[in-house]
Structures are given as structure tokens and as C-alpha cells.
mmCIF file of C-alpha atoms in Angstrom:
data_model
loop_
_atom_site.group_PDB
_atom_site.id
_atom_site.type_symbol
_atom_site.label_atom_id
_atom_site.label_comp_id
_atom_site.label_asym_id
_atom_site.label_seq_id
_atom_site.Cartn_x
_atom_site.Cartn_y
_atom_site.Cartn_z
ATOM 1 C CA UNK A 1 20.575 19.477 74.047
ATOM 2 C CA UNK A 2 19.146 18.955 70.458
ATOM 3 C CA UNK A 3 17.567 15.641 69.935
ATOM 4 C CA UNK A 4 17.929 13.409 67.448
ATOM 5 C CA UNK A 5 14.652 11.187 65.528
ATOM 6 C CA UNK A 6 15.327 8.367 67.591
ATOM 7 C CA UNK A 7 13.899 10.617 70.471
ATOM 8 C CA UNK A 8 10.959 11.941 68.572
ATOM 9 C CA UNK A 9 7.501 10.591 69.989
ATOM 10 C CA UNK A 10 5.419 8.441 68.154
ATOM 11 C CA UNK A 11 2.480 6.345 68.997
ATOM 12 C CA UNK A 12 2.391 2.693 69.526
ATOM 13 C CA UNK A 13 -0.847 0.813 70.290
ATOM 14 C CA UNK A 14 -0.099 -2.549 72.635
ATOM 15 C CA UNK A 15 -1.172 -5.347 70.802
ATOM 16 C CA UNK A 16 -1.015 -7.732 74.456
ATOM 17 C CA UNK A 17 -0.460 -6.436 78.104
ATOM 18 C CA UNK A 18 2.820 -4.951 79.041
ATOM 19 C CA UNK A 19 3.897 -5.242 82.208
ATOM 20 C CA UNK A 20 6.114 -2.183 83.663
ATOM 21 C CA UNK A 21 9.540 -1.575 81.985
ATOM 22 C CA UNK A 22 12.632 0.823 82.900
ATOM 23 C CA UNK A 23 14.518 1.994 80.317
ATOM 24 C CA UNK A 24 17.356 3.643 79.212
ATOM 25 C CA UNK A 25 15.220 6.935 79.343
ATOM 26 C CA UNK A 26 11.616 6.425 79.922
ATOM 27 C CA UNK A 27 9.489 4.099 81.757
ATOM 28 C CA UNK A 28 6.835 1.999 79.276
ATOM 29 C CA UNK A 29 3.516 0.548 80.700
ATOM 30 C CA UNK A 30 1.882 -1.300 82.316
ATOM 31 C CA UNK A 31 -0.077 -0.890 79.106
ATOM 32 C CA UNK A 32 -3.846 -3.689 78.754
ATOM 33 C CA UNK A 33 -4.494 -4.455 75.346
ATOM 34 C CA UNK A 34 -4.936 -1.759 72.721
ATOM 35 C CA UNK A 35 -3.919 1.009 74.771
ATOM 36 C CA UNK A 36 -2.767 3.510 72.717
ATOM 37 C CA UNK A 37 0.859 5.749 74.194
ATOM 38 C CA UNK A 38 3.590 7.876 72.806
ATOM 39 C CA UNK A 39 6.736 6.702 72.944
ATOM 40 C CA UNK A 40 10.337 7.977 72.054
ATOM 41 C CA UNK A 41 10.623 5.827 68.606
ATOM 42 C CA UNK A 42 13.913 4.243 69.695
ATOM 43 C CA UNK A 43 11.663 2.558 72.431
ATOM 44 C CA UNK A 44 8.754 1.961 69.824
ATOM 45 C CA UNK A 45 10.775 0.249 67.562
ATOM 46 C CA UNK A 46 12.369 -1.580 70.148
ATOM 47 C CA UNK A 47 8.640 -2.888 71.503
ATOM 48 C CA UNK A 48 7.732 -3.409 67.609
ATOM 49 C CA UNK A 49 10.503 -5.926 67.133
ATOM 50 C CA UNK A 50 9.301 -7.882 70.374
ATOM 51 C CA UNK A 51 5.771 -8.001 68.643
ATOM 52 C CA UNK A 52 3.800 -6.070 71.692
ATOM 53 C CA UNK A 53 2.800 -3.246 69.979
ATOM 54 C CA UNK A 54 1.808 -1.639 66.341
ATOM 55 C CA UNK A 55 2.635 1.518 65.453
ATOM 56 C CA UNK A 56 0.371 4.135 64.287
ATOM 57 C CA UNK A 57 1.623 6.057 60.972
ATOM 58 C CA UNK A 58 2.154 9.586 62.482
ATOM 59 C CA UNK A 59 -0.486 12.209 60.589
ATOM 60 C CA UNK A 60 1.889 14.099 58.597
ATOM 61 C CA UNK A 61 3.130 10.913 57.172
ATOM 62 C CA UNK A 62 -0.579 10.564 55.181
ATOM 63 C CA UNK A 63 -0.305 10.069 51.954
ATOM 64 C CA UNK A 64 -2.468 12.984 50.844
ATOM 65 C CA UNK A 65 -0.789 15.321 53.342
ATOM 66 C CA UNK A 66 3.061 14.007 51.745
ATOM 67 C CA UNK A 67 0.995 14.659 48.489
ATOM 68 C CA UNK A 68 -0.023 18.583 50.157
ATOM 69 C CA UNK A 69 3.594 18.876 51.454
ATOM 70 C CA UNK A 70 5.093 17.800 48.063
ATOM 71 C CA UNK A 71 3.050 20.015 45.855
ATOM 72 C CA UNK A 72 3.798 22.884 48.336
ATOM 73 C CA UNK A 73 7.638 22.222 47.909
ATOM 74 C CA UNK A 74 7.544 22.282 44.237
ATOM 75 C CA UNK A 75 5.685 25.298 43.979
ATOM 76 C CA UNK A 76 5.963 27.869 45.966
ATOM 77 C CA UNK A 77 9.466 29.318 47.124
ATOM 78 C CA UNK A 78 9.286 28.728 50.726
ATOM 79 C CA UNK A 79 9.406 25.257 52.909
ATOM 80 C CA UNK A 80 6.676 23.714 54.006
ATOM 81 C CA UNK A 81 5.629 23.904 57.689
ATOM 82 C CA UNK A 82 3.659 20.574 57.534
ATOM 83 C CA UNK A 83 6.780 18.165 57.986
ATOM 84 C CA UNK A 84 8.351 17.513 61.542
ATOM 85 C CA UNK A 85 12.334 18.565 62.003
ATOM 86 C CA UNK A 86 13.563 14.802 61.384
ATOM 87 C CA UNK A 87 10.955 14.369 58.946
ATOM 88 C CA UNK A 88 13.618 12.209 56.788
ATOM 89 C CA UNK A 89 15.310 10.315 59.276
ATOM 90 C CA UNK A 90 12.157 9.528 61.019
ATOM 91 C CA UNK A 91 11.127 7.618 58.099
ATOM 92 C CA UNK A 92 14.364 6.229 57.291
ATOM 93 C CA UNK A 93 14.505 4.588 60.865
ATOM 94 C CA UNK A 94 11.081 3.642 60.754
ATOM 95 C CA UNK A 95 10.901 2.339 56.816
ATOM 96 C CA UNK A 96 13.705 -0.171 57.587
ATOM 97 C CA UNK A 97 12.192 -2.364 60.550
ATOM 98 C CA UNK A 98 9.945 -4.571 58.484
ATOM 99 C CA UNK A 99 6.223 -4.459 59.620
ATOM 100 C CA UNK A 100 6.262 -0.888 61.267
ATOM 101 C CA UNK A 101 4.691 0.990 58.331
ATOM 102 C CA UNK A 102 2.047 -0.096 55.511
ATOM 103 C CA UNK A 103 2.473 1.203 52.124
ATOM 104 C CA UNK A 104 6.113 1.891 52.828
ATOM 105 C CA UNK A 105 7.038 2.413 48.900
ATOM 106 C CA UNK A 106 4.587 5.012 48.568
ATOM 107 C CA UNK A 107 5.367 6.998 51.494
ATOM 108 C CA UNK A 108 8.819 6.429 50.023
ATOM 109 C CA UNK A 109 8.457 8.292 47.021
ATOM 110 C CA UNK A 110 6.667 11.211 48.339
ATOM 111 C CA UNK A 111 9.566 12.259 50.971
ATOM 112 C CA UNK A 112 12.017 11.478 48.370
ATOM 113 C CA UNK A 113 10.460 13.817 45.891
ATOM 114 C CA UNK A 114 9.841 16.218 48.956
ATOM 115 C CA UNK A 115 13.441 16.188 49.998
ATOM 116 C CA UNK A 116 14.799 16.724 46.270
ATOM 117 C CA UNK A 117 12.738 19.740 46.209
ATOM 118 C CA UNK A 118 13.372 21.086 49.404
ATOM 119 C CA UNK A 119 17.683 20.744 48.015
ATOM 120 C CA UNK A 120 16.374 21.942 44.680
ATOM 121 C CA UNK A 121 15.397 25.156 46.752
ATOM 122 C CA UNK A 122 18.057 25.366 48.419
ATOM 123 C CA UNK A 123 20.565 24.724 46.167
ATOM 124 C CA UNK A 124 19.053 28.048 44.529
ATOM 125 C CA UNK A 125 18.781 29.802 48.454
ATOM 126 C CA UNK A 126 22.325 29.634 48.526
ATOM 127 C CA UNK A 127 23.164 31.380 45.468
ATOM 128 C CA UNK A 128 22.350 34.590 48.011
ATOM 129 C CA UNK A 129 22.292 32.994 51.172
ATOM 130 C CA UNK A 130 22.308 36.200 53.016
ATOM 131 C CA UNK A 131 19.178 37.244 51.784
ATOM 132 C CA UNK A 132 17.691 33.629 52.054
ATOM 133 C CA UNK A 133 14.952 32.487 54.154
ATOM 134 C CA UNK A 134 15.329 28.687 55.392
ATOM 135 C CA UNK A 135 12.573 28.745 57.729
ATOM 136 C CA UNK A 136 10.989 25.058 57.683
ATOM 137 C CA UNK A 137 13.997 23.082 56.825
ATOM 138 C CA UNK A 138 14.653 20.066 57.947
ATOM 139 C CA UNK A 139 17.545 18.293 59.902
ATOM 140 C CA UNK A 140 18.705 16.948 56.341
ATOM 141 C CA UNK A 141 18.607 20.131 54.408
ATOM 142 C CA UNK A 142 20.076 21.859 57.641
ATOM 143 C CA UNK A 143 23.123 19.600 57.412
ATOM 144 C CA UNK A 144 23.611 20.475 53.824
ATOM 145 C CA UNK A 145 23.640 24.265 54.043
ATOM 146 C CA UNK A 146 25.424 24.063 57.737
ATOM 147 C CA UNK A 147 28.698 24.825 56.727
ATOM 148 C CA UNK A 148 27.916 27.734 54.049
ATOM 149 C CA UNK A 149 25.540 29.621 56.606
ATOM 150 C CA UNK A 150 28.243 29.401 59.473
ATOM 151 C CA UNK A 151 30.425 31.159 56.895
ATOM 152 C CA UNK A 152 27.872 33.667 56.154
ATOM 153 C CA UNK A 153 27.591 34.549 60.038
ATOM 154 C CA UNK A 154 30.962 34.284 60.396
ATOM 155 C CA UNK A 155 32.193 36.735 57.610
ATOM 156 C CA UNK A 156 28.927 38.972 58.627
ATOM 157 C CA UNK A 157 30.051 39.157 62.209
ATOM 158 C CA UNK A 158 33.537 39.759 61.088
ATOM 159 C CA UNK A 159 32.601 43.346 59.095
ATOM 160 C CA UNK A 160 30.419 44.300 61.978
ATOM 161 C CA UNK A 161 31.368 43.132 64.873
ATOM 162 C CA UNK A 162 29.445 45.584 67.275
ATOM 163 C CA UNK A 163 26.665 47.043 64.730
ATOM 164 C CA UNK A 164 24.345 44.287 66.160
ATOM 165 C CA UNK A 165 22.235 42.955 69.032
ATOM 166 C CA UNK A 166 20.649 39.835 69.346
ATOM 167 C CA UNK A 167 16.653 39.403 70.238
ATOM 168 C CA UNK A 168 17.015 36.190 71.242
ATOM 169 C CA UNK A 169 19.854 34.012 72.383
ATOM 170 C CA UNK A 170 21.202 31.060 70.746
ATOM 171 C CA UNK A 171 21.510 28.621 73.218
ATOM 172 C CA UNK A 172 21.771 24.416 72.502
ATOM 173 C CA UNK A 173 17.727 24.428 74.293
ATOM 174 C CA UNK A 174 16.392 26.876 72.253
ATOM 175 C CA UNK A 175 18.742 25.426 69.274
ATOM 176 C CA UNK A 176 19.083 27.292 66.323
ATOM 177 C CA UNK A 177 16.470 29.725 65.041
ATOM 178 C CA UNK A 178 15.198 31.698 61.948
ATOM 179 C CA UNK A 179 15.288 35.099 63.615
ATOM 180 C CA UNK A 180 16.306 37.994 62.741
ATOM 181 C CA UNK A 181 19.359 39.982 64.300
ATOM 182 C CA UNK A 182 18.313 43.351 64.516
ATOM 183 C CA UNK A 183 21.268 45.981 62.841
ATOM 184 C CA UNK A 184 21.839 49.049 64.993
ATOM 185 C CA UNK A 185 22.352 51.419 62.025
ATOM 186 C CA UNK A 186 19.678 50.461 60.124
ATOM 187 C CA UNK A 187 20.621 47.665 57.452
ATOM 188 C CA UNK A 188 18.697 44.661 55.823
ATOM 189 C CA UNK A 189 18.513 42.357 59.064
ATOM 190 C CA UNK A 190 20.759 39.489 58.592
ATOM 191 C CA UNK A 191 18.445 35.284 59.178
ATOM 192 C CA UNK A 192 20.037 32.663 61.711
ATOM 193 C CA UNK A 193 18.764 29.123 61.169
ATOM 194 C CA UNK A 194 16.758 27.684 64.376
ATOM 195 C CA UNK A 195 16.796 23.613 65.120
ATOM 196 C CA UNK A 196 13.143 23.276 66.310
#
């Protein structure tokens, strides 16, 4: 089953004790004071908005590693690996409860600029989508090419039915990858997309 960002860990660091709590689909504490623990961010958020805890900015949401990750994106042809799968809707979620990030407008800008030139890209990628690499996308960007790859595969799988065999399988666990589907007879492999 793919997750979605809600279920993406993040940490939290209790700002008084917690006592024990069961939910939905984790347990939190008993956590003292200033004990740091990853939580799905659904469950963060939900502690944030209670005032027990603080969260802690995840790493790749630095400023100078947004800045890395941005300058990457604009110049060089490929995506960068630096950025988590729900990169954008992590922030989203997490930019709209009021107190959960500092410095929320400049964090803003950078994975806005990051996002319009990861579409930028591939806006171009899919000009030959066949011979495209998406490796690194993001949930977003996946959503936008979605439809046009499926059609790809589709129409691919159509000339060729039997030419091919996979090396892995594409299962909803494993979700979708960037690997390549070897050709019996020879031919430029054909790319698959993999949900990390």
C-alpha cells in the first residue's frame, strides 16, 4: 500500500510529559520532557495543535540544502535525489498549522522554485517520454506525467506484447519503480516510474 505525507515520519520533541496514547495507527509516549521521537506527521501535527510537542524542521528542509536542491534542479537535467517522495505535500501540510515551522516564507519559496523546475523538466521529458528518465520525481510531478507514461507503457506493451521480461515486479509494496524492462531482441530498454 503506498503511503501518503500524512504517514511520513517526522520528529517531534515533547515540550511536557505525555502520558501513553493509542491511536488510530501508532501508539505515542509516555514521552518526559524534551524527549525527542518520530512520529507519522498526521500524529505530530495532531500533538502540535494540543501544544505538547515542537517539531523539528526535517534536514532536507534546510534552507541551504532547498538552496543545493534548487540550484541542482535548475541546472543539471536530472532530479535531484536530496528531496523526500512527498517533498511538496509534506510542506504544504506542515506550512499551514501555524507554529510548526520557523521561517515558513522562505522555505516557501525555495520548494516553489524547486517544484517549477522539476515541471519545467518535465514538461521538456515528455516531449520524448520514452527515452526520458524521471528518476527522483516527486509525488507531485508523478501525478502530472501519470497519465502520459501509462500511455507510453500501454501503447509499448501493445506493439510488443511478448518481446519483454520484467526484472522486477511491480507490485503496490514495492510501488512503482525507475527500472528498466529488459527487451528480448535487443532494443533501447523501455523506464517504468517507481513510487519510493
Amino acid at each position: 500500500m503506498l503511503n501518503s505525507a500524512e504517514d511520513e515520519l517526522v520528529k517531534v520533541t515533547s515540550i511536557r510529559p505525555i502520558p501513553r496514547m493509542d491511536l488510530m495507527s501508532c501508539q505515542v509516549g509516555p514521552m518526559a520532557t524534551h524527549y525527542q521521537a518520530e512520529l507519522p506527521l498526521w500524529a505530530a501535527l495532531i500533538l502540535l495543535e494540543n501544544s505538547l510537542v515542537h517539531l523539528v524542521k526535517p534536514d532536507w528542509m534546510d534552507e541551504e540544502k532547498l538552496r543545493e536542491a534548487h540550484k541542482f534542479e535548475q541546472d543539471e537535467e536530472e532530479f535531484s535525489s536530496s528531496l523526500p517522495f512527498y517533498y511538496y505535500e509534506m510542506f504544504q501540510t506542515m506550512g499551514a498549522v501555524p507554529g510548526a515551522l520557523e521561517d515558513v516564507a522562505g522555505v516557501r519559496e525555495l520548494i516553489n522554485a524547486i517544484h517549477y523546475n522539476r515541471m519545467r523538466k518535465i514538461e521538456e521529458k515528455l516531449k520524448e517520454p520514452e527515452k526520458a528518465s524521471f528518476r527522483n520525481i516527486g509525488s507531485i510531478e508523478l501525478e502530472r506525467i501519470r497519465d502520459v507514461w501509462q500511455e507510453v507503457l500501454r501503447l509499448k506493451t501493445k506493439r510488443a506484447p511478448q518481446r519483454h521480461s520484467r526484472k522486477r515486479n511491480l507490485s503496490r509494496e514495492s510501488g512503482l519503480g525507475i527500472d528498466d524492462l529488459a527487451l528480448d531482441d535487443g532494443e533501447r530498454p523501455i523506464r517504468r516510474l517507481r513510487m519510493q
